[in-house]
Amino acid sequence: MDKGVAAVLTSLSGRDYLSSADVSADETQALLDLARQLKSGDRRIDLGNRVLGLIFTKASTRTRVSFQVAMARLGGQTVDLNPQVTQLGRGEPLEDTARVLSRFCDALAVRTFAQQELVDYAYWASIPVINALTDLEHPCQALADFLTMQEAFGDLQGQTLAYVGDGNNVAHSLMLCGALLGVNVRIGCPDGFEPLPGVLDQARALAVSGAQIEVTSDPVAAVRGAQALYTDVWASMGQEEEQAEREQAFKGFCLDEALLSEADPKAIVLHCLPAHRDEEISAGVMEGASSRIFDQAENRLHAQQALLAVLLGGL
C-alpha cells in the first residue's frame, strides 16, 4: 500500500463511524482502495483476538452476517448483544451499558432507530462505535455501493448515481458519501418524501470535484444518462402501516425496464435489499444483465472488513 494512503487510513484508528460525513474525501477513497485489496486477496490483515459487539435493535441479515464474517477474516470474533436477551431490554441505562461494554469489547456496531441513540453510545463508550443503520443514515451500505460502482467503472469522479424512491437513510448516506467521492447524486422521489434539507445542504457543502447533488420529483429526469440506478423499499422498518399509502404515492417510481432505458446504455442497477420484486423494482431488471445487486451485497463484507481493520488499528 502507498505510504500516503496508509497514513490517511492510520488516522482513522480509534475513531467512530456514525455518518458518511465522519470521514474525509481522501479517507473515503482510501477505505474503498483497502476494501478492494482485501477482496482480491492482495492484502491480508490480522487483528488478533479482537471482539466486536453487535447491538441490533432492528432486524438484520446482510449487516449482521457481513460484520460477523468480516471480524472472523480479521482474526477476531463478534458478540451478539441482542436487547431481547440482555439487560439492554430491561431498562439498563445506555451510559452504563456503553461503559461496561468498553471494558469487554474492542468496538461496537449499533443498528437502531434514532441517530441520537447512536451518538449517545459514542459519547459514553471509550471504543469505536459504528453505525450499522439508523433512521438517519446507513453509511456502511454506502461504502459497499460505491465500491460496486468503482468496480464497474473505475474512476468515480464525474459519474452519476440516480436513486429513485424514498428519501430515506440510504439516500442520505448516498448523497454524503457520493459527494466526498466526486460522484453526481440525483435523488428522484415523490413530493413529500424528499431527503432531509439539512442532509442535502451538508452533502452539497462536502462535494468535491464539482459533484452535483440534486433532488427531483421526476424519476425520468433523475435517471436520464446516469451510470448507476439505485432503489430501496418504499416502506422501511417501522413504516409498515404506511405501506398502502406509500404504494399510491410512489406510482411511476418503480425501477423497471422503461426507466432503465433512460439511463446510460452501460448503466448498472443497485438495490440494498431486501427487495420487493415488481414493487420498487421489476423482477426483470433485478435479474437482468445490468444488475449488480448481489455483487453489491457481497461488498458489504469487504467494505466493513476494511472499516474494522482501520478503526481497530490494524495497519
Coordinates of N, CA and C in Angstrom, one line a residue, residues 25-215:
A25 N -12.8 13.1 2.2 CA -12.8 12.6 0.9 C -11.6 11.6 0.7
D26 N -10.4 12.0 1.1 CA -9.3 11.1 1.0 C -9.5 9.8 1.8
E27 N -10.0 9.9 3.0 CA -10.2 8.7 3.8 C -11.2 7.8 3.2
T28 N -12.3 8.4 2.6 CA -13.3 7.5 2.0 C -12.7 6.7 0.8
Q29 N -12.0 7.4 0.0 CA -11.4 6.7 -1.2 C -10.4 5.7 -0.7
A30 N -9.6 6.0 0.3 CA -8.6 5.0 0.8 C -9.3 3.8 1.4
L31 N -10.5 4.0 2.0 CA -11.2 2.8 2.5 C -11.7 1.9 1.4
L32 N -12.1 2.5 0.3 CA -12.5 1.7 -0.9 C -11.3 1.0 -1.5
D33 N -10.2 1.7 -1.5 CA -9.0 1.0 -2.0 C -8.6 -0.2 -1.2
L34 N -8.6 0.0 0.1 CA -8.3 -1.1 1.0 C -9.3 -2.3 0.9
A35 N -10.6 -1.9 0.8 CA -11.6 -3.0 0.6 C -11.4 -3.8 -0.7
R36 N -11.0 -3.1 -1.7 CA -10.7 -3.8 -3.0 C -9.5 -4.7 -2.8
Q37 N -8.5 -4.3 -2.1 CA -7.3 -5.2 -1.9 C -7.7 -6.4 -1.0
L38 N -8.5 -6.2 0.0 CA -8.9 -7.3 0.8 C -9.8 -8.3 0.1
K39 N -10.6 -7.8 -0.8 CA -11.5 -8.6 -1.6 C -10.7 -9.5 -2.6
S40 N -9.7 -8.9 -3.2 CA -8.8 -9.6 -4.2 C -7.8 -10.6 -3.6
G41 N -7.6 -10.4 -2.3 CA -6.6 -11.2 -1.6 C -5.2 -10.6 -1.7
D42 N -5.1 -9.4 -2.3 CA -3.8 -8.8 -2.3 C -3.3 -8.3 -1.0
R43 N -4.2 -8.1 -0.1 CA -3.9 -7.6 1.3 C -4.5 -8.5 2.3
R44 N -3.8 -8.9 3.4 CA -4.4 -9.6 4.5 C -4.0 -8.9 5.8
I45 N -5.0 -8.8 6.7 CA -4.8 -8.1 7.9 C -5.3 -9.0 9.1
D46 N -4.5 -9.2 10.1 CA -4.9 -10.0 11.2 C -4.8 -9.1 12.5
L47 N -6.0 -8.9 13.0 CA -6.2 -8.0 14.2 C -5.9 -8.7 15.5
G48 N -5.7 -10.1 15.4 CA -5.6 -10.8 16.7 C -7.0 -11.0 17.2
N49 N -7.1 -11.4 18.5 CA -8.3 -11.8 19.0 C -9.2 -10.6 19.5
R50 N -9.5 -9.7 18.6 CA -10.3 -8.5 18.9 C -11.8 -8.9 18.9
V51 N -12.6 -8.2 19.6 CA -14.0 -8.5 19.7 C -14.9 -7.3 19.3
L52 N -15.9 -7.6 18.5 CA -16.9 -6.6 18.0 C -18.2 -6.9 18.7
G53 N -18.8 -6.0 19.4 CA -20.1 -6.2 20.0 C -21.2 -5.7 19.0
L54 N -22.2 -6.5 18.8 CA -23.3 -6.2 17.9 C -24.5 -5.8 18.7
I55 N -25.0 -4.6 18.7 CA -26.2 -4.2 19.4 C -27.2 -3.8 18.3
F56 N -28.1 -4.8 18.0 CA -29.0 -4.7 16.9 C -30.4 -4.7 17.4
T57 N -31.0 -3.5 17.4 CA -32.4 -3.3 17.8 C -33.3 -3.6 16.6
K58 N -32.8 -3.4 15.4 CA -33.6 -3.7 14.2 C -33.1 -5.0 13.6
A59 N -34.1 -5.7 12.9 CA -33.8 -6.9 12.2 C -32.7 -6.7 11.2
S60 N -31.9 -7.8 10.9 CA -30.8 -7.7 10.0 C -30.4 -9.1 9.5
T61 N -30.0 -9.1 8.2 CA -29.4 -10.3 7.6 C -28.0 -9.9 7.1
R62 N -27.9 -9.1 6.0 CA -26.6 -8.7 5.4 C -25.7 -8.0 6.4
T63 N -26.2 -7.1 7.1 CA -25.4 -6.3 8.0 C -24.8 -7.2 9.1
R64 N -25.7 -8.0 9.7 CA -25.2 -8.9 10.8 C -24.2 -9.9 10.3
V65 N -24.5 -10.6 9.2 CA -23.6 -11.6 8.8 C -22.3 -11.1 8.2
S66 N -22.4 -9.9 7.5 CA -21.2 -9.3 7.0 C -20.2 -8.9 8.0
F67 N -20.7 -8.3 9.1 CA -19.9 -7.9 10.2 C -19.2 -9.1 10.9
Q68 N -20.0 -10.2 11.1 CA -19.5 -11.4 11.7 C -18.4 -12.0 10.9
V69 N -18.6 -12.1 9.6 CA -17.6 -12.8 8.7 C -16.4 -11.9 8.6
A70 N -16.6 -10.6 8.5 CA -15.5 -9.6 8.4 C -14.6 -9.8 9.6
M71 N -15.2 -9.8 10.8 CA -14.3 -10.0 12.0 C -13.6 -11.3 12.0
A72 N -14.3 -12.4 11.6 CA -13.6 -13.7 11.5 C -12.4 -13.7 10.6
R73 N -12.6 -13.0 9.4 CA -11.5 -12.9 8.5 C -10.3 -12.1 9.0
L74 N -10.6 -11.2 9.9 CA -9.6 -10.4 10.5 C -9.0 -11.0 11.8
G75 N -9.4 -12.3 12.0 CA -8.8 -13.0 13.2 C -9.6 -12.7 14.5
G76 N -10.7 -12.0 14.4 CA -11.4 -11.6 15.6 C -12.7 -12.4 15.7
Q77 N -13.6 -11.9 16.6 CA -14.9 -12.5 16.8 C -15.9 -11.5 17.2
T78 N -17.2 -11.9 17.2 CA -18.3 -11.0 17.5 C -19.1 -11.5 18.7
V79 N -19.7 -10.6 19.4 CA -20.6 -11.0 20.5 C -22.0 -10.4 20.1
D80 N -23.0 -11.2 20.1 CA -24.4 -10.7 19.8 C -25.0 -10.2 21.1
L81 N -25.3 -8.9 21.1 CA -25.9 -8.3 22.3 C -27.3 -7.9 22.0
N82 N -28.1 -8.8 21.6 CA -29.5 -8.6 21.3 C -30.2 -8.1 22.5
P83 N -30.9 -6.9 22.4 CA -31.5 -6.4 23.6 C -32.6 -7.3 24.2
Q84 N -33.1 -8.2 23.4 CA -34.1 -9.1 24.0 C -33.6 -10.2 25.0
V85 N -32.2 -10.4 24.9 CA -31.6 -11.4 25.8 C -30.5 -10.8 26.6
T86 N -30.5 -9.5 26.7 CA -29.5 -8.8 27.6 C -30.3 -7.8 28.5
Q87 N -29.5 -7.2 29.4 CA -30.1 -6.2 30.3 C -30.5 -4.9 29.5
L88 N -30.0 -4.8 28.2 CA -30.4 -3.7 27.4 C -32.0 -3.6 27.3
G89 N -32.6 -4.8 27.2 CA -34.0 -4.8 27.0 C -34.8 -4.7 28.3
R90 N -34.1 -4.5 29.4 CA -34.8 -4.4 30.7 C -34.5 -3.1 31.4
G91 N -34.1 -2.1 30.5 CA -34.1 -0.7 31.0 C -32.7 -0.3 31.6
E92 N -31.7 -1.1 31.4 CA -30.4 -0.6 31.9 C -30.0 0.7 31.2
P93 N -29.5 1.7 31.9 CA -29.2 3.0 31.2 C -28.1 2.8 30.1
L94 N -28.3 3.4 29.0 CA -27.4 3.3 27.9 C -25.9 3.7 28.3
E95 N -25.8 4.7 29.2 CA -24.5 5.2 29.6 C -23.8 4.1 30.4
D96 N -24.5 3.3 31.1 CA -23.9 2.2 31.9 C -23.4 1.1 30.9
T97 N -24.3 0.8 30.0 CA -24.0 -0.3 29.1 C -22.8 0.0 28.2
A98 N -22.8 1.2 27.7 CA -21.6 1.6 26.9 C -20.3 1.6 27.6
R99 N -20.3 2.0 28.9 CA -19.0 2.0 29.6 C -18.6 0.6 30.0
V100 N -19.6 -0.3 30.3 CA -19.2 -1.7 30.7 C -18.7 -2.4 29.4
L101 N -19.4 -2.3 28.3 CA -19.0 -3.0 27.1 C -17.7 -2.5 26.6
S102 N -17.3 -1.3 26.9 CA -16.0 -0.8 26.5 C -14.9 -1.5 27.2
R103 N -15.2 -2.2 28.4 CA -14.2 -3.0 29.1 C -14.1 -4.4 28.5
F104 N -15.1 -4.8 27.8 CA -15.2 -6.2 27.3 C -14.8 -6.3 25.8
C105 N -15.3 -5.3 25.0 CA -15.2 -5.3 23.6 C -14.2 -4.3 23.1
D106 N -13.8 -4.4 21.8 CA -12.9 -3.5 21.2 C -13.6 -2.5 20.3
A107 N -14.8 -2.8 19.9 CA -15.6 -1.9 19.1 C -17.1 -2.3 19.2
L108 N -18.0 -1.4 18.9 CA -19.4 -1.7 18.9 C -20.0 -1.3 17.5
A109 N -20.9 -2.2 17.0 CA -21.7 -1.9 15.8 C -23.1 -1.8 16.3
V110 N -23.8 -0.6 16.1 CA -25.1 -0.4 16.6 C -26.1 -0.2 15.5
R111 N -27.2 -1.0 15.5 CA -28.2 -0.8 14.5 C -29.5 -0.5 15.2
T112 N -30.0 0.7 15.1 CA -31.1 1.1 15.9 C -32.0 2.1 15.1
F113 N -33.0 2.7 15.8 CA -33.9 3.6 15.1 C -33.3 5.1 15.1
A114 N -33.1 5.6 16.3 CA -32.8 7.0 16.4 C -31.3 7.2 16.3
Q115 N -30.9 8.2 15.5 CA -29.4 8.6 15.4 C -28.9 9.0 16.7
Q116 N -29.7 9.7 17.5 CA -29.2 10.2 18.8 C -28.8 9.1 19.7
E117 N -29.5 7.9 19.7 CA -29.1 6.8 20.5 C -27.6 6.4 20.1
L118 N -27.4 6.3 18.8 CA -26.0 6.0 18.4 C -25.0 7.0 18.9
V119 N -25.3 8.3 18.8 CA -24.5 9.4 19.2 C -24.2 9.2 20.7
D120 N -25.2 8.8 21.5 CA -25.0 8.6 22.9 C -24.1 7.5 23.2
Y121 N -24.2 6.4 22.5 CA -23.3 5.3 22.6 C -21.8 5.7 22.4
A122 N -21.7 6.5 21.3 CA -20.3 7.0 21.0 C -19.8 7.9 22.1
Y123 N -20.7 8.7 22.7 CA -20.3 9.6 23.8 C -19.8 8.9 25.0
W124 N -20.5 7.8 25.4 CA -20.2 7.1 26.6 C -19.2 6.0 26.5
A125 N -19.1 5.5 25.3 CA -18.1 4.4 25.0 C -16.7 4.9 24.9
S126 N -15.7 4.2 25.2 CA -14.3 4.5 25.0 C -13.7 3.7 23.9
I127 N -14.5 3.1 23.1 CA -14.1 2.3 22.0 C -14.8 2.8 20.7
P128 N -14.3 2.4 19.5 CA -15.0 2.9 18.3 C -16.5 2.4 18.2
V129 N -17.3 3.2 17.8 CA -18.8 2.9 17.6 C -19.1 3.1 16.1
I130 N -19.7 2.1 15.5 CA -20.0 2.1 14.1 C -21.5 2.1 13.9
N131 N -22.0 2.9 12.9 CA -23.4 3.0 12.6 C -23.7 1.8 11.6
A132 N -24.4 0.8 12.2 CA -24.8 -0.3 11.4 C -26.2 -0.1 10.8
L133 N -26.8 1.1 10.9 CA -28.0 1.6 10.3 C -28.8 2.3 11.4
T134 N -29.2 3.5 11.1 CA -30.2 4.2 11.9 C -31.3 4.8 10.9
D135 N -32.3 5.4 11.5 CA -33.3 6.0 10.6 C -32.7 7.2 9.8
L136 N -31.6 7.7 10.2 CA -31.0 8.9 9.5 C -30.0 8.5 8.5
E137 N -29.2 7.4 8.7 CA -28.1 7.1 7.8 C -27.8 5.6 7.8
H138 N -27.2 5.2 6.7 CA -26.7 3.8 6.5 C -25.3 3.9 5.9
P139 N -24.3 4.4 6.6 CA -23.0 4.7 5.9 C -22.2 3.5 5.5
C140 N -22.3 2.3 6.2 CA -21.6 1.1 5.7 C -22.2 0.6 4.4
Q141 N -23.5 0.8 4.2 CA -24.1 0.4 2.9 C -23.6 1.2 1.8
A142 N -23.4 2.5 2.1 CA -22.9 3.4 1.0 C -21.5 3.1 0.6
L143 N -20.7 2.7 1.5 CA -19.3 2.3 1.2 C -19.3 1.1 0.2
A144 N -20.2 0.1 0.5 CA -20.3 -1.0 -0.4 C -20.9 -0.6 -1.8
D145 N -21.8 0.3 -1.8 CA -22.4 0.7 -3.0 C -21.4 1.4 -3.9
F146 N -20.6 2.3 -3.4 CA -19.6 2.9 -4.3 C -18.4 2.0 -4.6
L147 N -18.2 1.1 -3.8 CA -17.2 0.0 -4.1 C -17.7 -0.7 -5.3
T148 N -18.9 -1.1 -5.4 CA -19.5 -1.8 -6.5 C -19.5 -0.9 -7.8
M149 N -19.8 0.3 -7.6 CA -19.8 1.3 -8.8 C -18.3 1.5 -9.3
Q150 N -17.4 1.5 -8.4 CA -16.0 1.7 -8.8 C -15.5 0.4 -9.5
E151 N -15.9 -0.8 -9.1 CA -15.6 -2.0 -9.8 C -16.1 -2.0 -11.2
A152 N -17.3 -1.4 -11.4 CA -17.9 -1.3 -12.8 C -17.2 -0.3 -13.7
F153 N -16.8 0.9 -13.1 CA -16.5 2.0 -13.9 C -15.1 2.5 -13.7
G154 N -14.4 2.1 -12.7 CA -13.1 2.6 -12.4 C -13.2 3.9 -11.6
D155 N -12.6 5.0 -12.2 CA -12.7 6.3 -11.5 C -14.1 6.8 -11.3
L156 N -14.4 7.1 -10.1 CA -15.8 7.5 -9.8 C -16.1 9.0 -10.1
Q157 N -15.1 9.8 -10.1 CA -15.3 11.3 -10.2 C -16.0 11.6 -11.5
G158 N -17.1 12.3 -11.5 CA -17.9 12.7 -12.7 C -18.9 11.7 -13.1
Q159 N -18.9 10.5 -12.4 CA -20.0 9.5 -12.7 C -21.3 10.0 -12.0
T160 N -22.4 9.5 -12.5 CA -23.7 9.9 -11.9 C -24.5 8.6 -11.4
L161 N -24.9 8.7 -10.1 CA -25.7 7.7 -9.5 C -27.1 8.3 -9.3
A162 N -28.1 7.6 -9.8 CA -29.5 8.1 -9.6 C -30.2 7.1 -8.7
Y163 N -30.8 7.7 -7.7 CA -31.6 6.9 -6.7 C -33.0 7.3 -6.8
V164 N -33.9 6.3 -7.0 CA -35.3 6.6 -7.2 C -36.1 5.9 -6.0
G165 N -36.9 6.7 -5.3 CA -37.6 6.1 -4.2 C -37.7 7.0 -3.0
D166 N -37.8 6.5 -1.8 CA -38.0 7.3 -0.6 C -36.7 8.0 -0.3
G167 N -36.7 9.2 0.1 CA -35.5 10.0 0.5 C -35.2 9.6 2.0
N168 N -34.7 8.4 2.1 CA -34.6 7.8 3.5 C -33.1 7.8 3.9
N169 N -32.8 6.9 4.9 CA -31.4 6.8 5.4 C -30.4 6.4 4.3
V170 N -30.8 5.5 3.4 CA -29.9 5.1 2.4 C -29.6 6.3 1.4
A171 N -30.7 7.0 1.1 CA -30.5 8.2 0.2 C -29.6 9.2 0.9
H172 N -29.7 9.4 2.2 CA -28.9 10.4 2.9 C -27.4 10.0 2.8
S173 N -27.1 8.7 3.1 CA -25.7 8.3 3.0 C -25.1 8.3 1.6
L174 N -26.0 8.0 0.6 CA -25.5 8.0 -0.8 C -25.1 9.5 -1.2
M175 N -25.9 10.4 -0.7 CA -25.6 11.8 -1.0 C -24.3 12.2 -0.4
L176 N -24.1 11.9 0.9 CA -22.9 12.3 1.6 C -21.7 11.6 1.1
C177 N -21.7 10.3 1.0 CA -20.6 9.6 0.5 C -20.3 9.9 -0.9
G178 N -21.3 10.0 -1.8 CA -21.1 10.3 -3.2 C -20.4 11.7 -3.3
A179 N -20.9 12.7 -2.5 CA -20.3 14.0 -2.6 C -18.8 13.9 -2.3
L180 N -18.4 13.1 -1.3 CA -17.0 13.0 -0.9 C -16.1 12.3 -2.0
L181 N -16.8 11.5 -2.8 CA -16.1 10.8 -3.9 C -16.2 11.5 -5.2
G182 N -16.8 12.6 -5.3 CA -16.9 13.4 -6.6 C -18.0 12.8 -7.5
V183 N -18.9 12.0 -7.0 CA -20.0 11.4 -7.8 C -21.2 12.3 -7.8
N184 N -21.8 12.6 -8.9 CA -23.1 13.3 -9.0 C -24.2 12.4 -8.5
V185 N -25.0 12.8 -7.5 CA -26.0 12.0 -7.0 C -27.4 12.7 -7.2
R186 N -28.3 12.0 -7.9 CA -29.6 12.6 -8.2 C -30.6 11.7 -7.4
I187 N -31.4 12.4 -6.6 CA -32.5 11.7 -5.8 C -33.8 12.0 -6.5
G188 N -34.5 10.9 -7.0 CA -35.8 11.1 -7.5 C -36.9 10.5 -6.6
C189 N -37.7 11.4 -6.1 CA -38.7 10.9 -5.1 C -40.0 11.8 -5.2
P190 N -41.1 11.2 -4.8 CA -42.4 12.0 -4.9 C -42.3 13.2 -3.9
D191 N -43.2 14.2 -4.2 CA -43.3 15.3 -3.3 C -43.7 14.8 -1.9
G192 N -43.0 15.3 -0.9 CA -43.3 14.9 0.5 C -42.4 13.8 1.0
F193 N -41.6 13.2 0.1 CA -40.7 12.1 0.5 C -39.3 12.4 0.2
E194 N -38.9 13.7 0.2 CA -37.6 14.1 -0.1 C -36.6 13.9 1.1
P195 N -35.3 13.8 0.8 CA -34.3 13.7 1.9 C -34.4 14.9 2.8
L196 N -33.9 14.8 4.0 CA -33.9 16.0 4.9 C -33.1 17.1 4.3
P197 N -33.7 18.4 4.4 CA -33.0 19.5 3.8 C -31.6 19.7 4.4
G198 N -31.4 19.4 5.7 CA -30.1 19.6 6.3 C -29.1 18.7 5.8
V199 N -29.5 17.4 5.5 CA -28.5 16.5 4.9 C -28.2 16.9 3.5
L200 N -29.2 17.4 2.7 CA -28.9 17.8 1.4 C -27.9 19.0 1.4
D201 N -28.1 19.9 2.3 CA -27.2 21.1 2.4 C -25.8 20.6 2.8
Q202 N -25.7 19.6 3.7 CA -24.4 19.1 4.1 C -23.7 18.4 3.0
A203 N -24.4 17.6 2.2 CA -23.8 16.9 1.1 C -23.3 17.9 0.0
R204 N -24.0 18.9 -0.2 CA -23.6 19.9 -1.2 C -22.3 20.7 -0.7
A205 N -22.2 20.9 0.6 CA -21.1 21.6 1.2 C -19.8 20.7 1.1
L206 N -20.0 19.3 1.2 CA -18.9 18.4 1.2 C -18.4 18.0 -0.2
A207 N -19.2 18.4 -1.2 CA -18.9 17.9 -2.6 C -17.6 18.3 -3.1
V208 N -16.9 17.3 -3.7 CA -15.6 17.6 -4.3 C -15.6 17.4 -5.8
S209 N -14.7 18.0 -6.5 CA -14.5 17.8 -8.0 C -15.8 18.2 -8.7
G210 N -16.5 19.2 -8.2 CA -17.7 19.7 -8.9 C -18.9 18.8 -8.9
A211 N -18.9 17.8 -8.0 CA -20.1 16.9 -7.9 C -21.4 17.6 -7.6
Q212 N -22.4 17.3 -8.3 CA -23.7 17.9 -8.2 C -24.7 16.9 -7.4
I213 N -25.3 17.5 -6.3 CA -26.2 16.7 -5.5 C -27.6 17.3 -5.7
E214 N -28.5 16.6 -6.4 CA -29.8 17.1 -6.8 C -31.0 16.3 -6.3
V215 N -32.1 16.9 -6.2 CA -33.4 16.2 -5.8 C -34.4 16.7 -6.8

